mmCIF file of C-alpha atoms and ligand atoms in Angstrom:
data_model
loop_
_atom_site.group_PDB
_atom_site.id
_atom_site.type_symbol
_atom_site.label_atom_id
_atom_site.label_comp_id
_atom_site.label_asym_id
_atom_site.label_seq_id
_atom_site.Cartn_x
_atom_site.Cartn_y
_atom_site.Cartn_z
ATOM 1 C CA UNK I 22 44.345 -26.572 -5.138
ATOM 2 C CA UNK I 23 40.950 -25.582 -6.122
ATOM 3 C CA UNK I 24 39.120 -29.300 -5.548
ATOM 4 C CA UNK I 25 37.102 -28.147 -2.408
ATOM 5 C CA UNK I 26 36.240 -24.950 -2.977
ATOM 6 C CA UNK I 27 32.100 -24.445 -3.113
ATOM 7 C CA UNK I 28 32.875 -22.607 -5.695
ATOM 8 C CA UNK I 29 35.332 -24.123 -8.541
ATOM 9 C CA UNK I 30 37.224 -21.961 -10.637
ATOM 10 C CA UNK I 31 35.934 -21.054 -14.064
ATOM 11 C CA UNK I 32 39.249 -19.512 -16.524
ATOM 12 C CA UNK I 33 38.599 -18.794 -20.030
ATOM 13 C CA UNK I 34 41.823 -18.401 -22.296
ATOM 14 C CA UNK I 35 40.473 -15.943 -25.377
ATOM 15 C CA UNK I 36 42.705 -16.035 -28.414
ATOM 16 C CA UNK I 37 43.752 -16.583 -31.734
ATOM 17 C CA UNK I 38 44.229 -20.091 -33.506
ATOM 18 C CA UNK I 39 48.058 -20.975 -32.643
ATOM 19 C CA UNK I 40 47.757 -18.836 -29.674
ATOM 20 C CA UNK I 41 48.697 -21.710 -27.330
ATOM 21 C CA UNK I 42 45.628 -21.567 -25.518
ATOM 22 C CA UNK I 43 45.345 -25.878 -25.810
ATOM 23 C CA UNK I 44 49.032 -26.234 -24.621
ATOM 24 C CA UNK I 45 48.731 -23.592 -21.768
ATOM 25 C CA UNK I 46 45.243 -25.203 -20.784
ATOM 26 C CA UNK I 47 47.125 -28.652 -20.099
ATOM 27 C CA UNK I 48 49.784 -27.258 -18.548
ATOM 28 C CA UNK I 49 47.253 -25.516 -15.954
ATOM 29 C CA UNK I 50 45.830 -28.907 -15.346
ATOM 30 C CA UNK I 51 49.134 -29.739 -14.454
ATOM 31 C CA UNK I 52 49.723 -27.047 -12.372
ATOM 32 C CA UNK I 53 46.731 -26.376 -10.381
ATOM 33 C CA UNK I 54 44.314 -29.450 -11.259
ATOM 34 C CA UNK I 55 42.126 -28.216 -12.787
ATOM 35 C CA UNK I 56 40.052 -29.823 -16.095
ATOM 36 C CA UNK I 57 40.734 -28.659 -19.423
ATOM 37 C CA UNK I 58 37.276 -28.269 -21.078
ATOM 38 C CA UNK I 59 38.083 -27.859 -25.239
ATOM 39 C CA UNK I 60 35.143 -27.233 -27.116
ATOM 40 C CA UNK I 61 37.542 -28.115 -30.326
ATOM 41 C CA UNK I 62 38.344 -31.216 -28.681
ATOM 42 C CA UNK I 63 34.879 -32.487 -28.279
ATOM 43 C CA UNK I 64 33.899 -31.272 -31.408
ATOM 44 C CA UNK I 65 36.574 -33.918 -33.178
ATOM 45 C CA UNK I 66 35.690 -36.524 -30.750
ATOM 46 C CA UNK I 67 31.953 -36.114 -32.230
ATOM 47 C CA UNK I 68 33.188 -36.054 -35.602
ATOM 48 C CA UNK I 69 35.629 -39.063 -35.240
ATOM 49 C CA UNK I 70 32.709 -40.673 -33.527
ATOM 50 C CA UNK I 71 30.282 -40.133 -36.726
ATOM 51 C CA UNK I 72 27.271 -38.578 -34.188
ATOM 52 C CA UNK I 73 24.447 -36.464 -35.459
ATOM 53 C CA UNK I 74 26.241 -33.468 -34.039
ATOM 54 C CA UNK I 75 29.628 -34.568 -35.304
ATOM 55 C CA UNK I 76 28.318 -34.938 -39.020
ATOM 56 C CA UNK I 77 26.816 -31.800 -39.217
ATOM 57 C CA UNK I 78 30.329 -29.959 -37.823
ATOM 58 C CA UNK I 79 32.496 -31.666 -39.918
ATOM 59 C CA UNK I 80 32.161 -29.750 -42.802
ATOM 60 C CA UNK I 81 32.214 -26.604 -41.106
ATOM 61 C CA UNK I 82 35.452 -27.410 -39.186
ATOM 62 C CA UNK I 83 37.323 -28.189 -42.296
ATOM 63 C CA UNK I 84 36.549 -24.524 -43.771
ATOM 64 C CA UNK I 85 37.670 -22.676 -40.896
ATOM 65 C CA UNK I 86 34.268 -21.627 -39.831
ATOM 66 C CA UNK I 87 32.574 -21.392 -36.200
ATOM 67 C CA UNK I 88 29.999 -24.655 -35.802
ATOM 68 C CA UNK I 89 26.233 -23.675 -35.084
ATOM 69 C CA UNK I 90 26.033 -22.460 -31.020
ATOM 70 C CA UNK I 91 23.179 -24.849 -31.111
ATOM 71 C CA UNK I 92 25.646 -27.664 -31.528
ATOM 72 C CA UNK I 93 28.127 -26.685 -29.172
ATOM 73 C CA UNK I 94 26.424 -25.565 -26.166
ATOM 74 C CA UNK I 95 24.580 -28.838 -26.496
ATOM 75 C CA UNK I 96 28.392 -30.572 -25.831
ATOM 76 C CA UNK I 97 29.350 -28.235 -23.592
ATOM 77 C CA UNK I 98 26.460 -28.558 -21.492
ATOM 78 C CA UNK I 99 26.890 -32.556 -21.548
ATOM 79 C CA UNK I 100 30.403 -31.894 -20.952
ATOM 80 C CA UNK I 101 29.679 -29.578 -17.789
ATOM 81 C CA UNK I 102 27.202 -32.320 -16.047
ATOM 82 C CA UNK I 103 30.757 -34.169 -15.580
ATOM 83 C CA UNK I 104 31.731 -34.850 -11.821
ATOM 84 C CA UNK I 105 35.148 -33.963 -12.774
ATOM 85 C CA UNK I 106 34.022 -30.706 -13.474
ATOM 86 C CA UNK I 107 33.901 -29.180 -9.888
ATOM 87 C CA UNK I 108 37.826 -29.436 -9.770
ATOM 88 C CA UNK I 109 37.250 -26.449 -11.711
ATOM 89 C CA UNK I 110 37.584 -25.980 -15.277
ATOM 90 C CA UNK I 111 39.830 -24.157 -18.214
ATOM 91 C CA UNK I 112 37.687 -23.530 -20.720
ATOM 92 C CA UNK I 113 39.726 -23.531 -24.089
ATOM 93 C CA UNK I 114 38.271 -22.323 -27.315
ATOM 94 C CA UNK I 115 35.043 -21.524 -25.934
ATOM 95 C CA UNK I 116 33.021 -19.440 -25.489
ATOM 96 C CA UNK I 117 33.582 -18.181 -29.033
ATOM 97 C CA UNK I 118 30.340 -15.987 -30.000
ATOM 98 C CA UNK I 119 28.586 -13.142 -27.333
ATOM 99 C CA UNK I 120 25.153 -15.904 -27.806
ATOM 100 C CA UNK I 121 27.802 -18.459 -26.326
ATOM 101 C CA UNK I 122 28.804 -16.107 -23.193
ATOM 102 C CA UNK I 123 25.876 -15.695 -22.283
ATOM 103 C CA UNK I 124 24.704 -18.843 -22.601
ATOM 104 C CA UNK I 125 28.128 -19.773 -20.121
ATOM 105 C CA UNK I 126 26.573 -16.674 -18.226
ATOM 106 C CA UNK I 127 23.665 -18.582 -17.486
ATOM 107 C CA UNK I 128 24.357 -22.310 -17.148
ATOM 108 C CA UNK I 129 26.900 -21.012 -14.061
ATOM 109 C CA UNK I 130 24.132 -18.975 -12.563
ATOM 110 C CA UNK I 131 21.739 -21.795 -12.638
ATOM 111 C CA UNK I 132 24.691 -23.038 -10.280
ATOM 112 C CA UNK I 133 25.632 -19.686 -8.440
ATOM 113 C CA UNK I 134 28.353 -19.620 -10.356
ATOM 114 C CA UNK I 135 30.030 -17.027 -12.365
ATOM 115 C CA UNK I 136 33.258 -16.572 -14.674
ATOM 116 C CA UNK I 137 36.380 -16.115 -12.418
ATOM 117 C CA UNK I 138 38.680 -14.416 -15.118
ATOM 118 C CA UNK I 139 39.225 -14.607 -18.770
ATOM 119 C CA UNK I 140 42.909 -14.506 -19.872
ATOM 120 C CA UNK I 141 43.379 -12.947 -23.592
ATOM 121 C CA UNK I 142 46.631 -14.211 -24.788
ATOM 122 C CA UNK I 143 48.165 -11.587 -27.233
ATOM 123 C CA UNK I 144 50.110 -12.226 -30.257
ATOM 124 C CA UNK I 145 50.234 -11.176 -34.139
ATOM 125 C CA UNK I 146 48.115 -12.758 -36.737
ATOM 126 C CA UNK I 147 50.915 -13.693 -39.105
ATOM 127 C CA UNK I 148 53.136 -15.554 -36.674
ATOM 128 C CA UNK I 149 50.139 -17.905 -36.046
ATOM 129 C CA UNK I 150 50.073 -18.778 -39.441
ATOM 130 C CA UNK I 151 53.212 -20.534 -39.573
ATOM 131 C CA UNK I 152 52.677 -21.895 -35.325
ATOM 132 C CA UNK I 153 49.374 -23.680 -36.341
ATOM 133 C CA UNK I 154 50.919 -25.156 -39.858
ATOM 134 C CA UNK I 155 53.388 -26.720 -38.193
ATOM 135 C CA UNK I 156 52.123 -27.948 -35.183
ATOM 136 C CA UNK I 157 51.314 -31.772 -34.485
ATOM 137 C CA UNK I 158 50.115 -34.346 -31.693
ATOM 138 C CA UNK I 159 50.834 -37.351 -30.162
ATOM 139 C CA UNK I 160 47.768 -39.697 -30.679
ATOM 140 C CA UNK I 161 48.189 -41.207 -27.459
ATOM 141 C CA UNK I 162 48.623 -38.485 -25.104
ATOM 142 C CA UNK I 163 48.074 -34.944 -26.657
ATOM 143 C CA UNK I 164 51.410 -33.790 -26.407
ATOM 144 C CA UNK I 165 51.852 -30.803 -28.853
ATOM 145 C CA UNK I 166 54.953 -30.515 -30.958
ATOM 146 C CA UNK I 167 55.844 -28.203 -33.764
ATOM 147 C CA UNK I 168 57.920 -28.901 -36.676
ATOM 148 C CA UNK I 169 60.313 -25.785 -36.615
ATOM 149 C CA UNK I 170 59.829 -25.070 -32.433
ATOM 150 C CA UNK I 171 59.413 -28.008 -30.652
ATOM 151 C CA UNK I 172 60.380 -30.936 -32.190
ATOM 152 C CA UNK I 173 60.127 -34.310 -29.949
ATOM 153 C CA UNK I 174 64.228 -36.006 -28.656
ATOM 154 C CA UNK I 175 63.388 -38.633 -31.316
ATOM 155 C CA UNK I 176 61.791 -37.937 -34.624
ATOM 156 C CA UNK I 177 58.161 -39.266 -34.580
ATOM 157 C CA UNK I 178 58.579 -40.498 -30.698
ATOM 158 C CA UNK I 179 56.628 -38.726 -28.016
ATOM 159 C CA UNK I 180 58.746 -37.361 -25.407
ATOM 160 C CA UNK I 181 56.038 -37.667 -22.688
ATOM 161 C CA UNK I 182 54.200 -41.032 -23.245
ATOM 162 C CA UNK I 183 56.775 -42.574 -25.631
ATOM 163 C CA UNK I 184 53.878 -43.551 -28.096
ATOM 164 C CA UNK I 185 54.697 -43.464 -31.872
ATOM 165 C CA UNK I 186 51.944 -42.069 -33.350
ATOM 166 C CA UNK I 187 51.404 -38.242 -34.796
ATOM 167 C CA UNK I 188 48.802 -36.644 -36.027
ATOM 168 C CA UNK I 189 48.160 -33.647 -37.327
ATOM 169 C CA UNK I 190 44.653 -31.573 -37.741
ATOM 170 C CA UNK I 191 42.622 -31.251 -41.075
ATOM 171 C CA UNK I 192 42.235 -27.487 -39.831
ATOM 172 C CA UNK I 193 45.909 -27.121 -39.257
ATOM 173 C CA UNK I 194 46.825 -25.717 -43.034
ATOM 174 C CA UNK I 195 47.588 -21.907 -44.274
ATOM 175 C CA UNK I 196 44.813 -21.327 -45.930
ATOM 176 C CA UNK I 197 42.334 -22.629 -43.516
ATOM 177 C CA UNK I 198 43.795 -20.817 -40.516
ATOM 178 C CA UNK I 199 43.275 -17.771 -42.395
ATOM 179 C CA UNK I 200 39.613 -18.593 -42.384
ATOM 180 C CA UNK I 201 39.849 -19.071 -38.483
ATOM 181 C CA UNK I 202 41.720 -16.128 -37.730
ATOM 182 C CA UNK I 203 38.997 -14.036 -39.532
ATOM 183 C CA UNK I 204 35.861 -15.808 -37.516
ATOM 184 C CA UNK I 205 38.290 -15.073 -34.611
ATOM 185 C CA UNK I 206 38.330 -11.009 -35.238
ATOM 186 C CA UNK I 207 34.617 -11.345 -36.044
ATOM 187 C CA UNK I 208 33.227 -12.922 -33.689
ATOM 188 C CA UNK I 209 35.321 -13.753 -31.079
ATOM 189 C CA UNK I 210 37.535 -11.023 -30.436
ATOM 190 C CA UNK I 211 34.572 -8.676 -29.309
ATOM 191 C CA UNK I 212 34.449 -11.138 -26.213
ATOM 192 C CA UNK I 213 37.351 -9.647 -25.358
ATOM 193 C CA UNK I 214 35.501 -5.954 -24.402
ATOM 194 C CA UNK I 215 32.530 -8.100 -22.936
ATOM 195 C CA UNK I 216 34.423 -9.503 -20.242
ATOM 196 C CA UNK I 217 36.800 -6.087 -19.760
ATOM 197 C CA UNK I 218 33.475 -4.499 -18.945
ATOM 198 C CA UNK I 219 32.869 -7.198 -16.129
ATOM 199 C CA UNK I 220 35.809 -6.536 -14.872
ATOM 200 C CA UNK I 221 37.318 -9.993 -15.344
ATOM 201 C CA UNK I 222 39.569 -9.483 -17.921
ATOM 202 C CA UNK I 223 43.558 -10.206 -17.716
ATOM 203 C CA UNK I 224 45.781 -10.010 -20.851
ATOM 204 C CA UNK I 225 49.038 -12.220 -21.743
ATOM 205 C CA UNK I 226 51.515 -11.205 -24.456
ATOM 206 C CA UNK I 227 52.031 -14.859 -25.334
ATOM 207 C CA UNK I 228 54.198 -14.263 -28.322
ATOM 208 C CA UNK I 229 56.695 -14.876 -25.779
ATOM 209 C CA UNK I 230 58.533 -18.570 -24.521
ATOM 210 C CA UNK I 231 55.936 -21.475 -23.750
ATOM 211 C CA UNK I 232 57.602 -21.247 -20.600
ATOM 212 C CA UNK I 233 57.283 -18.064 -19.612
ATOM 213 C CA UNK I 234 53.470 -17.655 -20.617
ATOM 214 C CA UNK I 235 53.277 -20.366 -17.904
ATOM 215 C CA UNK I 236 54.714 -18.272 -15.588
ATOM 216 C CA UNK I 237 52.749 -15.379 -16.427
ATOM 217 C CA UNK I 238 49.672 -17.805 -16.386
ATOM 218 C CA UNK I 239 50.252 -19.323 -13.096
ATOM 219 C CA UNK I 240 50.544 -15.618 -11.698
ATOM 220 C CA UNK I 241 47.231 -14.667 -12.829
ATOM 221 C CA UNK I 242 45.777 -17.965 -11.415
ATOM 222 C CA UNK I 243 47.240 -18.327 -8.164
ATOM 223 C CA UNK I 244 45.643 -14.587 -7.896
ATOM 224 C CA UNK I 245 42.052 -15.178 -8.665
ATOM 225 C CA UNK I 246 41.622 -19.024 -8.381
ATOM 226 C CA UNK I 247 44.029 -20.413 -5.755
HETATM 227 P P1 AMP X 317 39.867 -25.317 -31.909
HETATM 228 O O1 AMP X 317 40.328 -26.702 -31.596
HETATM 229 O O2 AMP X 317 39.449 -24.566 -30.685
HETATM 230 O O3 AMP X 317 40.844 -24.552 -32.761
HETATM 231 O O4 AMP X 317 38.542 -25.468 -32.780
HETATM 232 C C1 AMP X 317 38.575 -26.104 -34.055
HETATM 233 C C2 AMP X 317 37.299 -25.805 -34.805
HETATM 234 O O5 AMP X 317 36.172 -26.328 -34.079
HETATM 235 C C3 AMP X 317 36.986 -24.328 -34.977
HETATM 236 O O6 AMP X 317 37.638 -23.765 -36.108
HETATM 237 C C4 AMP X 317 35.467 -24.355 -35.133
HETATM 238 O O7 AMP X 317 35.091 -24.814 -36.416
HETATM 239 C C5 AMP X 317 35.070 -25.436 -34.143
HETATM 240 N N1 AMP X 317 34.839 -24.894 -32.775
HETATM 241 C C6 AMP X 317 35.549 -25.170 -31.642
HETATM 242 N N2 AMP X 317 35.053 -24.523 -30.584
HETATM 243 C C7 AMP X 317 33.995 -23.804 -31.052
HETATM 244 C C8 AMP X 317 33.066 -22.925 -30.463
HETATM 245 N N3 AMP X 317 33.124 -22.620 -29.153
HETATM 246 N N4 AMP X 317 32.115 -22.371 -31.253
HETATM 247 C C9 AMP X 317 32.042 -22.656 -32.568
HETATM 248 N N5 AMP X 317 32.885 -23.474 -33.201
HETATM 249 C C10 AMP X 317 33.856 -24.054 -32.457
#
């Protein structure tokens, strides 16, 4: 829907770990084609892959804490050179710091290119502690499942891909999630104003059905992107 325009779409989902910004983010590729872009995700491909970057984040990761903006707006910008890119692009989990939206600022104007809209999903802290504890993915294709809210037809199948292997996130325990959701009030959250005062701003209670934060989601897309 967006693959020719001169101008692709730029989303940001804001919020909390356990939010559902990753599983909303692949549902919108779905949907409207366009590229998830997951700083988190690169960040554990970097790890897994032992680079310079990854070594250095590891450690940082695993306490709950937000990774240098050195190191990720050196992935993002590798990431954003990408043809696939001009489809247009979700960005999921970042940007996460005000240096790190204005860096985005800039690397889009360098392009003529600005944010389109960023989407705050809205829920309570305490019910993410229990989402993100639970949650799991298939190795092979990044399905999400939860052990208490979305559990897969056949224990330790993937519904989607059929594949048989789970895994589930170093990050992904009580005690470290507490650690996230305070970097997310510090230093995150105030992103939230920042883009309000653009004018770009949308907000989601998503403490609702995955389903009907899609619906929601979709709204607000087909409205500033489609
Ligand atoms: P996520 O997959 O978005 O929950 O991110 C997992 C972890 O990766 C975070 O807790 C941070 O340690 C790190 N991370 C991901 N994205 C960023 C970012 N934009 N800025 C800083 N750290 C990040």
């Amino acid at each position: 829907m967006t693959g020719s325009m001169a101008h692709p779409a730029v989303l940001i989902l804001l919020g909390p770990p356990g939010a559902g910004k990753g599983t909303q983010a692949r549902m919108l590729e779905e949907d409207f084609g366009l590229v998830q872009l997951s700083t988190g995700d690169l960040l554990r491909a970097a790890v897994a892959a032992g680079t310079d970057a990854g070594k250095r984040a590891k450690a940082v990761m695993e306490a709950g804490q937000l990774v240098s903006d050195e190191i990720v707006l050196a992935i993002l910008k590798d990431r954003m050179a990408a043809p696939d890119v001009a489809k247009g692009v979700i960005l999921d989990g970042f940007p996460r710091t005000a240096g790190q939206a204005a860096a985005l600022d800039a690397l889009l104007a360098a392009n003529g290119q600005r944010v389109t809209a960023a989407i705050s999903l809205e829920v309570d802290d305490e019910a993410m502690v229990g989402r993100v504890s639970g949650r799991y993915t298939c190795a092979g294709c990044g399905e999400g499942y939860h052990d208490e809210f979305k559990r897969p037809a056949k224990a330790g199948v993937c519904d989607k891909c059929g594949g048989e292997g789970m895994k589930r996130r170093a990050d992904d325990n009580a005690e470290t999630v507490r650690e996230r959701l305070k970097a997310y009030h510090a230093q995150t959250a105030p992103l939230i104003t920042y883009y309000e005062g653009k004018g770009l701003l949308q907000r989601i209670d998503a403490m609702g059905s995955i389903a009907g934060i899609r619906a929601a989601l979709s709204d607000i897309v087909k409205g500033v992107a489609a």
